[in-house]
């Protein structure tokens, strides 16, 4: 069965390509390389022994999409392509609404023309806004605290309305908590451009000496050690959730949101300690003021995915930091 993977050369998309291939699907990749490199294709072949079909271009290119959908019988679209930097979205909101929302609408229109009615969407725990209670379940009210978050809220809303209006449409929205880790082969991982915004790549770059010191954003939160608590999930667990969700719902219609998290929260200092053990070094850090917009704690109730998809995370924190460190040591500067 052929599926299209938009953003398939990015961090999560590329790991999903492998998982889909391993599960017997034929993933076709579409990516505009705005935040990824062609070299990912080489790594995908190294890991799987398979050459993947790749189209370079934007999800809003109607002609290109029509070419892909005419050349291949695509049964579903795994939609990862998006801009994802929260801070950048506050200074360039229009780019985020344009790329993440308008372009997704265009893609849905072309999909409809070609009778492709199944979509798996990369959503985010960011759609819960400021948590009103923990753990966060799928019934928690939807909101956002920045333009990036609103793009996820908007696309989810669009998909719900689309599924209501089209009785044959299926949309699965997977709300990721904090994806970390790397492929266990050490050949594929996350390589953010510039200074990492996220904790795990920042710690990894500090451990290897690219960054001098980790800035810990606040130690006065109401958590067990005062630093922010998040639900870190290994990318391999996350991508398994995509395959399980698609398999489970492939004959269904309607809109189906699921949390993909472990349900276990770790603090910034827990992450530093775990990474130090994997890297066998001390990670230098200093306590800084809180980062604007951060909440004290955020973790998932992932029981819906367990109940309906029979999915649950199996990788522990050590696997997350070990795999991340293996990737970091193999490719200190990413794939470039
Ligand atoms: P990423 O930047 O590594 O991957 C996104 C890929 O999409 C990149 O390869 C980029 O080149 C491509 N892309 C962007 N806009 C495109 C367009 N218009 N047309 C074609 N390709 C385009 O990001 P990621 O971490 O792999 O995230 C994948 C998805 O998961 C995104 O939708 C992101 O918002 C969502 N998500 C990520 C996280 C996280 O922490 N990584 C958390 C929650 C949700
Ligand atoms: N942190 C630091 N120092 C850093 C980076 C982060 O102390 O250099 C702290 C943050 O304050 C927070 C924790 O580490 O307490 C995690 O921060 P991240 O930036 O790694 O992740 P966030 O939880 O802020 O956000 C991530 C993604 C969002 C997504 C959200 C979903 O970046 O896109 O998870 O829960 F929406």
Short mmCIF file of C-alpha atoms and ligand atoms in Angstrom, two decimals:
data_model
loop_
_atom_site.label_atom_id
_atom_site.label_comp_id
_atom_site.label_asym_id
_atom_site.label_seq_id
_atom_site.Cartn_x
_atom_site.Cartn_y
_atom_site.Cartn_z
CA UNK A 1 0.00 0.00 0.00
CA UNK A 2 1.45 3.36 -1.03
CA UNK A 3 1.26 6.33 1.31
CA UNK A 4 2.51 9.89 0.91
CA UNK A 5 4.70 11.28 3.69
CA UNK A 6 4.87 15.08 3.62
CA UNK A 7 7.88 16.44 5.51
CA UNK A 8 9.29 12.92 5.18
CA UNK A 9 12.91 14.06 5.39
CA UNK A 10 12.37 15.89 8.69
CA UNK A 11 13.04 14.51 12.16
CA UNK A 12 9.79 12.66 12.85
CA UNK A 13 8.78 12.13 9.20
CA UNK A 14 12.04 10.31 8.36
CA UNK A 15 11.69 7.93 11.31
CA UNK A 16 8.09 7.30 10.26
CA UNK A 17 9.21 6.45 6.72
CA UNK A 18 11.28 3.62 8.20
CA UNK A 19 8.44 2.41 10.44
CA UNK A 20 6.00 2.45 7.52
CA UNK A 21 8.45 0.57 5.31
CA UNK A 22 9.05 -2.00 8.07
CA UNK A 23 5.28 -2.43 8.39
CA UNK A 24 4.98 -3.26 4.67
CA UNK A 25 3.87 0.12 3.29
CA UNK A 26 5.53 1.94 0.40
CA UNK A 27 6.16 5.50 1.57
CA UNK A 28 6.56 8.20 -1.09
CA UNK A 29 8.28 11.30 0.29
CA UNK A 30 7.45 14.95 -0.39
CA UNK A 31 9.60 17.61 1.25
CA UNK A 32 10.70 21.12 0.28
CA UNK A 33 13.97 20.78 2.26
CA UNK A 34 13.22 23.99 4.16
CA UNK A 35 14.33 22.27 7.37
CA UNK A 36 15.99 19.08 6.18
CA UNK A 37 18.65 17.72 3.91
CA UNK A 38 18.73 15.36 0.94
CA UNK A 39 21.31 13.38 2.87
CA UNK A 40 18.49 11.96 4.96
CA UNK A 41 17.58 9.89 1.89
CA UNK A 42 21.03 8.27 1.97
CA UNK A 43 20.59 7.48 5.66
CA UNK A 44 17.15 5.98 5.01
CA UNK A 45 18.68 3.69 2.41
CA UNK A 46 21.56 2.79 4.74
CA UNK A 47 19.11 1.74 7.43
CA UNK A 48 16.51 -0.04 5.31
CA UNK A 49 18.42 -1.09 2.17
CA UNK A 50 15.57 0.51 0.19
CA UNK A 51 15.62 3.47 -2.20
CA UNK A 52 12.65 5.72 -1.46
CA UNK A 53 10.89 7.76 -4.09
CA UNK A 54 11.37 11.44 -3.27
CA UNK A 55 9.70 14.53 -4.66
CA UNK A 56 11.27 17.87 -3.77
CA UNK A 57 8.63 20.57 -3.46
CA UNK A 58 5.96 22.27 -1.44
CA UNK A 59 2.69 20.73 -0.23
CA UNK A 60 0.91 23.69 -1.85
CA UNK A 61 2.19 22.88 -5.35
CA UNK A 62 -1.02 21.65 -6.98
CA UNK A 63 0.71 20.47 -10.15
CA UNK A 64 3.32 18.51 -8.24
CA UNK A 65 0.69 16.89 -6.00
CA UNK A 66 -1.39 15.95 -9.04
CA UNK A 67 1.72 14.40 -10.61
CA UNK A 68 2.33 12.34 -7.47
CA UNK A 69 -1.29 11.29 -7.08
CA UNK A 70 -1.52 10.34 -10.76
CA UNK A 71 1.73 8.37 -10.72
CA UNK A 72 0.92 6.43 -7.55
CA UNK A 73 -2.21 4.95 -6.03
CA UNK A 74 -1.86 6.75 -2.69
CA UNK A 75 -4.08 5.28 0.05
CA UNK A 76 -3.34 7.87 2.70
CA UNK A 77 -1.26 10.92 3.55
CA UNK A 78 0.95 11.24 6.62
CA UNK A 79 1.21 14.98 6.99
CA UNK A 80 4.33 16.14 8.88
CA UNK A 81 5.30 19.14 6.74
CA UNK A 82 5.14 22.29 8.84
CA UNK A 83 7.20 25.06 10.38
CA UNK A 84 7.65 24.27 14.06
CA UNK A 85 9.68 26.91 15.94
CA UNK A 86 7.45 28.44 18.60
CA UNK A 87 9.59 31.59 19.08
CA UNK A 88 9.90 32.21 15.34
CA UNK A 89 6.13 31.88 14.98
CA UNK A 90 5.63 34.86 17.27
CA UNK A 91 7.76 37.11 15.03
CA UNK A 92 6.68 35.64 11.67
CA UNK A 93 3.07 34.63 12.30
CA UNK A 94 1.99 35.00 8.67
CA UNK A 95 4.65 32.55 7.45
CA UNK A 96 3.34 30.04 9.98
CA UNK A 97 -0.33 30.50 9.10
CA UNK A 98 0.53 30.40 5.41
CA UNK A 99 2.76 27.33 5.48
CA UNK A 100 0.94 25.30 8.11
CA UNK A 101 -2.69 26.25 7.51
CA UNK A 102 -3.19 27.65 3.98
CA UNK A 103 -0.88 25.08 2.39
CA UNK A 104 -2.63 22.26 4.22
CA UNK A 105 -5.98 23.45 2.82
CA UNK A 106 -4.52 23.43 -0.69
CA UNK A 107 -3.21 19.92 -0.18
CA UNK A 108 -6.60 18.73 1.09
CA UNK A 109 -8.24 20.20 -2.02
CA UNK A 110 -5.91 18.32 -4.33
CA UNK A 111 -6.33 15.14 -2.27
CA UNK A 112 -10.10 15.45 -2.64
CA UNK A 113 -9.80 15.84 -6.41
CA UNK A 114 -7.91 12.56 -6.48
CA UNK A 115 -10.32 10.84 -4.06
CA UNK A 116 -7.70 10.50 -1.34
CA UNK A 117 -9.68 10.69 1.88
CA UNK A 118 -7.31 9.49 4.63
CA UNK A 119 -4.94 11.74 6.52
CA UNK A 120 -2.73 11.35 9.59
CA UNK A 121 -1.89 14.79 10.96
CA UNK A 122 1.05 15.78 13.19
CA UNK A 123 -0.66 17.71 15.91
CA UNK A 124 0.81 18.65 19.24
CA UNK A 125 0.11 18.83 22.95
CA UNK A 126 0.38 22.55 22.33
CA UNK A 127 -3.36 22.42 21.38
CA UNK A 128 -4.15 22.17 25.11
CA UNK A 129 -2.78 25.68 25.72
CA UNK A 130 -2.15 26.32 29.43
CA UNK A 131 -3.13 23.07 31.16
CA UNK A 132 -6.27 23.38 33.28
CA UNK A 133 -5.60 19.94 34.78
CA UNK A 134 -3.05 17.13 34.54
CA UNK A 135 -2.57 14.63 33.08
CA UNK A 136 -3.92 16.04 29.82
CA UNK A 137 -6.55 13.86 28.18
CA UNK A 138 -8.15 14.40 24.79
CA UNK A 139 -11.22 16.01 26.41
CA UNK A 140 -9.15 18.89 27.80
CA UNK A 141 -10.29 22.22 26.27
CA UNK A 142 -8.40 23.26 23.12
CA UNK A 143 -6.47 26.52 22.99
CA UNK A 144 -3.02 27.87 22.18
CA UNK A 145 -0.48 30.32 23.52
CA UNK A 146 1.42 31.23 20.32
CA UNK A 147 0.87 31.36 16.53
CA UNK A 148 2.50 27.94 15.98
CA UNK A 149 0.05 26.43 18.46
CA UNK A 150 -2.88 28.17 16.77
CA UNK A 151 -1.87 26.65 13.42
CA UNK A 152 -2.28 23.19 15.00
CA UNK A 153 -5.62 24.17 16.57
CA UNK A 154 -6.83 25.56 13.23
CA UNK A 155 -5.80 22.56 11.16
CA UNK A 156 -7.47 20.22 13.65
CA UNK A 157 -10.67 22.31 13.39
CA UNK A 158 -10.48 22.29 9.58
CA UNK A 159 -10.04 18.52 9.58
CA UNK A 160 -13.03 18.06 11.90
CA UNK A 161 -15.24 20.21 9.69
CA UNK A 162 -13.92 18.48 6.57
CA UNK A 163 -14.76 15.07 8.02
CA UNK A 164 -18.24 16.25 9.02
CA UNK A 165 -18.88 17.51 5.49
CA UNK A 166 -17.40 14.47 3.71
CA UNK A 167 -18.77 11.18 4.88
CA UNK A 168 -15.85 9.19 3.43
CA UNK A 169 -13.07 11.32 4.99
CA UNK A 170 -10.76 10.09 7.76
CA UNK A 171 -8.45 12.35 9.77
CA UNK A 172 -6.32 11.13 12.66
CA UNK A 173 -4.75 13.94 14.71
CA UNK A 174 -1.81 12.69 16.75
CA UNK A 175 -0.99 15.10 19.57
CA UNK A 176 2.69 14.65 20.31
CA UNK A 177 4.13 15.47 23.68
CA UNK A 178 7.94 16.05 23.63
CA UNK A 179 9.58 13.89 20.94
CA UNK A 180 13.25 13.09 21.62
CA UNK A 181 15.77 10.34 20.92
CA UNK A 182 17.01 9.06 17.60
CA UNK A 183 17.03 5.93 15.47
CA UNK A 184 18.84 3.17 17.41
CA UNK A 185 21.21 2.65 14.45
CA UNK A 186 22.75 6.05 15.22
CA UNK A 187 22.28 6.97 11.53
CA UNK A 188 19.24 9.23 11.86
CA UNK A 189 18.22 11.83 14.40
CA UNK A 190 17.35 15.43 15.02
CA UNK A 191 19.69 18.11 13.75
CA UNK A 192 18.16 21.52 14.41
CA UNK A 193 19.41 24.51 12.45
CA UNK A 194 21.35 27.02 14.56
CA UNK A 195 20.98 27.19 18.32
CA UNK A 196 18.48 24.56 19.48
CA UNK A 197 15.27 25.83 21.09
CA UNK A 198 14.45 22.48 22.60
CA UNK A 199 15.99 20.96 25.68
CA UNK A 200 17.25 17.60 24.44
CA UNK A 201 19.28 18.80 21.43
CA UNK A 202 20.65 21.63 23.58
CA UNK A 203 21.82 19.15 26.22
CA UNK A 204 23.31 16.89 23.52
CA UNK A 205 25.24 19.78 21.97
CA UNK A 206 26.48 20.86 25.40
CA UNK A 207 27.65 17.32 26.17
CA UNK A 208 29.64 17.17 22.94
CA UNK A 209 31.13 20.63 23.42
CA UNK A 210 29.32 22.62 20.70
CA UNK A 211 27.55 24.66 23.41
CA UNK A 212 29.33 25.82 26.53
CA UNK A 213 26.57 25.52 29.08
CA UNK A 214 22.88 24.66 29.28
CA UNK A 215 20.57 27.46 30.40
CA UNK A 216 17.97 26.00 32.73
CA UNK A 217 14.89 28.18 32.39
CA UNK A 218 13.69 28.55 35.96
CA UNK A 219 14.12 26.52 39.15
CA UNK A 220 11.19 27.94 41.08
CA UNK A 221 8.32 26.01 39.50
CA UNK A 222 6.00 23.94 41.62
CA UNK A 223 7.67 20.65 40.62
CA UNK A 224 9.79 18.09 42.50
CA UNK A 225 13.05 20.01 41.89
CA UNK A 226 11.71 23.39 40.76
CA UNK A 227 12.53 22.90 37.05
CA UNK A 228 9.96 22.38 34.28
CA UNK A 229 8.44 18.92 33.85
CA UNK A 230 7.57 17.47 30.42
CA UNK A 231 6.48 14.17 28.93
CA UNK A 232 9.44 13.14 26.75
CA UNK A 233 8.66 10.40 24.26
CA UNK A 234 11.14 8.41 22.19
CA UNK A 235 10.70 9.11 18.48
CA UNK A 236 10.55 5.35 17.83
CA UNK A 237 7.50 5.05 20.10
CA UNK A 238 5.96 8.09 18.47
CA UNK A 239 6.28 6.72 14.95
CA UNK A 240 4.96 3.31 16.01
CA UNK A 241 1.85 5.20 17.14
CA UNK A 242 1.38 6.49 13.58
CA UNK A 243 1.48 3.02 12.08
CA UNK A 244 -0.86 1.63 14.76
CA UNK A 245 -3.33 4.50 14.35
CA UNK A 246 -3.43 4.20 10.56
CA UNK A 247 -3.85 0.41 10.68
CA UNK A 248 -6.61 0.68 13.24
CA UNK A 249 -8.61 3.37 11.45
CA UNK A 250 -7.86 2.63 7.81
CA UNK A 251 -11.43 1.53 7.11
CA UNK A 252 -12.99 4.22 9.33
CA UNK A 253 -14.20 7.72 8.67
CA UNK A 254 -14.33 10.80 10.89
CA UNK A 255 -11.94 12.77 13.06
CA UNK A 256 -9.92 10.90 15.70
CA UNK A 257 -7.53 12.73 18.06
CA UNK A 258 -5.02 10.83 20.20
CA UNK A 259 -2.36 11.85 22.67
CA UNK A 260 1.02 10.27 22.04
CA UNK A 261 2.99 10.55 25.26
CA UNK A 262 4.33 8.27 27.97
CA UNK A 263 2.31 9.71 30.84
CA UNK A 264 5.56 10.14 32.77
CA UNK A 265 6.97 13.59 33.46
CA UNK A 266 10.67 14.38 33.84
CA UNK A 267 12.19 17.67 34.96
CA UNK A 268 14.96 19.56 33.19
CA UNK A 269 17.42 18.40 35.86
CA UNK A 270 16.21 14.78 35.51
CA UNK A 271 17.04 15.06 31.81
CA UNK A 272 20.47 16.52 32.53
CA UNK A 273 21.24 13.68 34.96
CA UNK A 274 20.04 10.97 32.53
CA UNK A 275 22.01 12.46 29.64
CA UNK A 276 25.17 12.75 31.78
CA UNK A 277 24.98 9.01 32.40
CA UNK A 278 24.58 8.18 28.69
CA UNK A 279 27.38 10.56 27.65
CA UNK A 280 29.52 9.69 30.66
CA UNK A 281 30.31 13.34 31.29
CA UNK A 282 29.18 16.24 33.40
CA UNK A 283 26.83 18.65 31.66
CA UNK A 284 27.47 22.18 32.78
CA UNK A 285 24.36 24.28 33.40
CA UNK A 286 23.29 27.51 34.99
CA UNK A 287 19.93 28.49 36.39
CA UNK A 288 18.35 31.33 34.40
CA UNK A 289 15.03 33.16 34.61
CA UNK A 290 11.91 31.36 33.41
CA UNK A 291 11.30 31.33 29.65
CA UNK A 292 8.19 33.29 28.73
CA UNK A 293 5.23 31.10 27.88
CA UNK A 294 6.53 27.97 29.65
CA UNK A 295 4.29 26.07 32.02
CA UNK A 296 5.48 24.20 35.13
CA UNK A 297 4.32 20.74 34.08
CA UNK A 298 2.84 19.08 31.06
CA UNK A 299 2.22 15.36 30.67
CA UNK A 300 -0.20 13.09 28.93
CA UNK A 301 -2.99 10.77 29.76
CA UNK A 302 -2.29 8.37 26.89
CA UNK A 303 -4.92 5.81 27.88
CA UNK A 304 -7.09 6.48 24.81
CA UNK A 305 -4.30 5.32 22.48
CA UNK A 306 -3.77 2.28 24.70
CA UNK A 307 -7.47 1.44 24.70
CA UNK A 308 -8.23 1.87 21.01
CA UNK A 309 -4.88 1.44 19.23
CA UNK A 310 -3.27 -0.95 21.70
CA UNK A 311 -0.35 1.47 21.60
CA UNK A 312 1.85 2.53 24.46
CA UNK A 313 5.36 3.87 24.76
CA UNK A 314 7.96 1.21 25.58
CA UNK A 315 11.25 3.13 25.50
CA UNK A 316 12.48 4.44 28.84
CA UNK A 317 14.46 7.59 29.55
CA UNK A 318 17.77 5.73 29.23
CA UNK A 319 16.88 4.60 25.69
CA UNK A 320 16.00 8.20 24.81
CA UNK A 321 19.30 9.64 26.05
CA UNK A 322 21.46 6.69 24.85
CA UNK A 323 20.04 6.87 21.32
CA UNK A 324 20.26 10.63 21.22
CA UNK A 325 23.90 10.51 22.34
CA UNK A 326 24.80 7.81 19.77
CA UNK A 327 23.42 10.01 16.98
CA UNK A 328 25.12 13.11 18.39
CA UNK A 329 28.52 11.41 18.55
CA UNK A 330 28.19 9.92 15.03
CA UNK A 331 27.05 13.20 13.48
CA UNK A 332 28.07 16.08 15.80
CA UNK A 333 27.05 18.66 13.20
CA UNK A 334 24.01 16.81 11.91
CA UNK A 335 23.87 15.70 8.27
CA UNK A 336 24.54 19.20 6.80
P1 LIG B 1 11.06 18.99 11.00
O1 LIG B 1 11.23 20.44 10.74
O2 LIG B 1 12.27 18.17 11.28
O3 LIG B 1 10.28 18.31 9.79
C1 LIG B 1 9.33 19.01 9.01
C2 LIG B 1 9.69 18.76 7.55
O4 LIG B 1 8.70 19.39 6.73
C3 LIG B 1 11.05 19.34 7.16
O5 LIG B 1 11.80 18.35 6.49
C4 LIG B 1 10.71 20.51 6.21
O6 LIG B 1 11.70 20.67 5.22
C5 LIG B 1 9.37 20.07 5.65
N1 LIG B 1 8.44 21.13 5.25
C6 LIG B 1 8.08 22.23 5.95
N2 LIG B 1 7.18 22.94 5.24
C7 LIG B 1 6.98 22.28 4.08
C8 LIG B 1 6.17 22.52 2.94
N3 LIG B 1 5.40 23.60 2.85
N4 LIG B 1 6.21 21.63 1.93
C9 LIG B 1 6.99 20.54 1.99
N5 LIG B 1 7.79 20.26 3.03
C10 LIG B 1 7.78 21.13 4.06
O7 LIG B 1 10.01 18.83 12.19
P2 LIG B 1 9.61 17.56 13.03
O8 LIG B 1 10.11 17.73 14.41
O9 LIG B 1 9.91 16.33 12.28
O10 LIG B 1 8.04 17.78 13.10
C11 LIG B 1 7.15 17.12 12.22
C12 LIG B 1 5.74 17.55 12.54
O11 LIG B 1 5.45 17.26 13.90
C13 LIG B 1 5.47 19.04 12.36
O12 LIG B 1 4.16 19.19 11.84
C14 LIG B 1 5.55 19.58 13.77
O13 LIG B 1 4.78 20.74 13.92
C15 LIG B 1 4.95 18.42 14.55
N6 LIG B 1 5.36 18.40 15.97
C16 LIG B 1 6.69 18.36 16.27
C17 LIG B 1 7.08 18.37 17.62
C18 LIG B 1 8.55 18.36 17.99
O14 LIG B 1 8.88 18.72 19.12
N7 LIG B 1 9.46 17.95 17.11
C19 LIG B 1 6.11 18.39 18.64
C20 LIG B 1 4.77 18.40 18.28
C21 LIG B 1 4.40 18.40 16.93
N1 LIG B 2 14.43 24.22 28.66
C1 LIG B 2 15.54 24.69 29.32
N2 LIG B 2 16.60 25.10 28.59
C2 LIG B 2 16.62 25.05 27.22
C3 LIG B 2 15.49 24.55 26.54
C4 LIG B 2 14.40 24.15 27.30
O1 LIG B 2 15.54 24.76 30.56
O2 LIG B 2 17.63 25.45 26.60
C5 LIG B 2 13.27 23.72 29.43
C6 LIG B 2 11.98 24.46 29.17
O3 LIG B 2 11.88 25.58 29.99
C7 LIG B 2 10.95 23.36 29.48
C8 LIG B 2 11.65 22.08 29.05
O4 LIG B 2 13.04 22.38 29.05
O5 LIG B 2 10.71 23.31 30.85
C9 LIG B 2 11.24 21.57 27.67
O6 LIG B 2 11.39 22.62 26.73
P1 LIG B 2 11.37 22.34 25.15
O7 LIG B 2 11.63 23.66 24.48
O8 LIG B 2 12.25 21.21 24.82
O9 LIG B 2 9.88 21.85 24.88
P2 LIG B 2 8.47 22.55 25.15
O10 LIG B 2 7.74 21.67 26.14
O11 LIG B 2 8.62 23.96 25.49
O12 LIG B 2 7.77 22.47 23.72
C10 LIG B 2 7.77 21.29 22.90
C11 LIG B 2 7.84 21.71 21.43
C12 LIG B 2 6.56 22.38 21.04
C13 LIG B 2 5.38 21.50 21.35
C14 LIG B 2 5.39 21.08 22.80
C15 LIG B 2 4.31 20.06 23.00
O13 LIG B 2 8.92 22.59 21.21
O14 LIG B 2 6.56 22.59 19.65
O15 LIG B 2 6.64 20.49 23.15
O16 LIG B 2 4.16 19.75 24.34
F1 LIG B 2 4.24 22.15 21.09
#
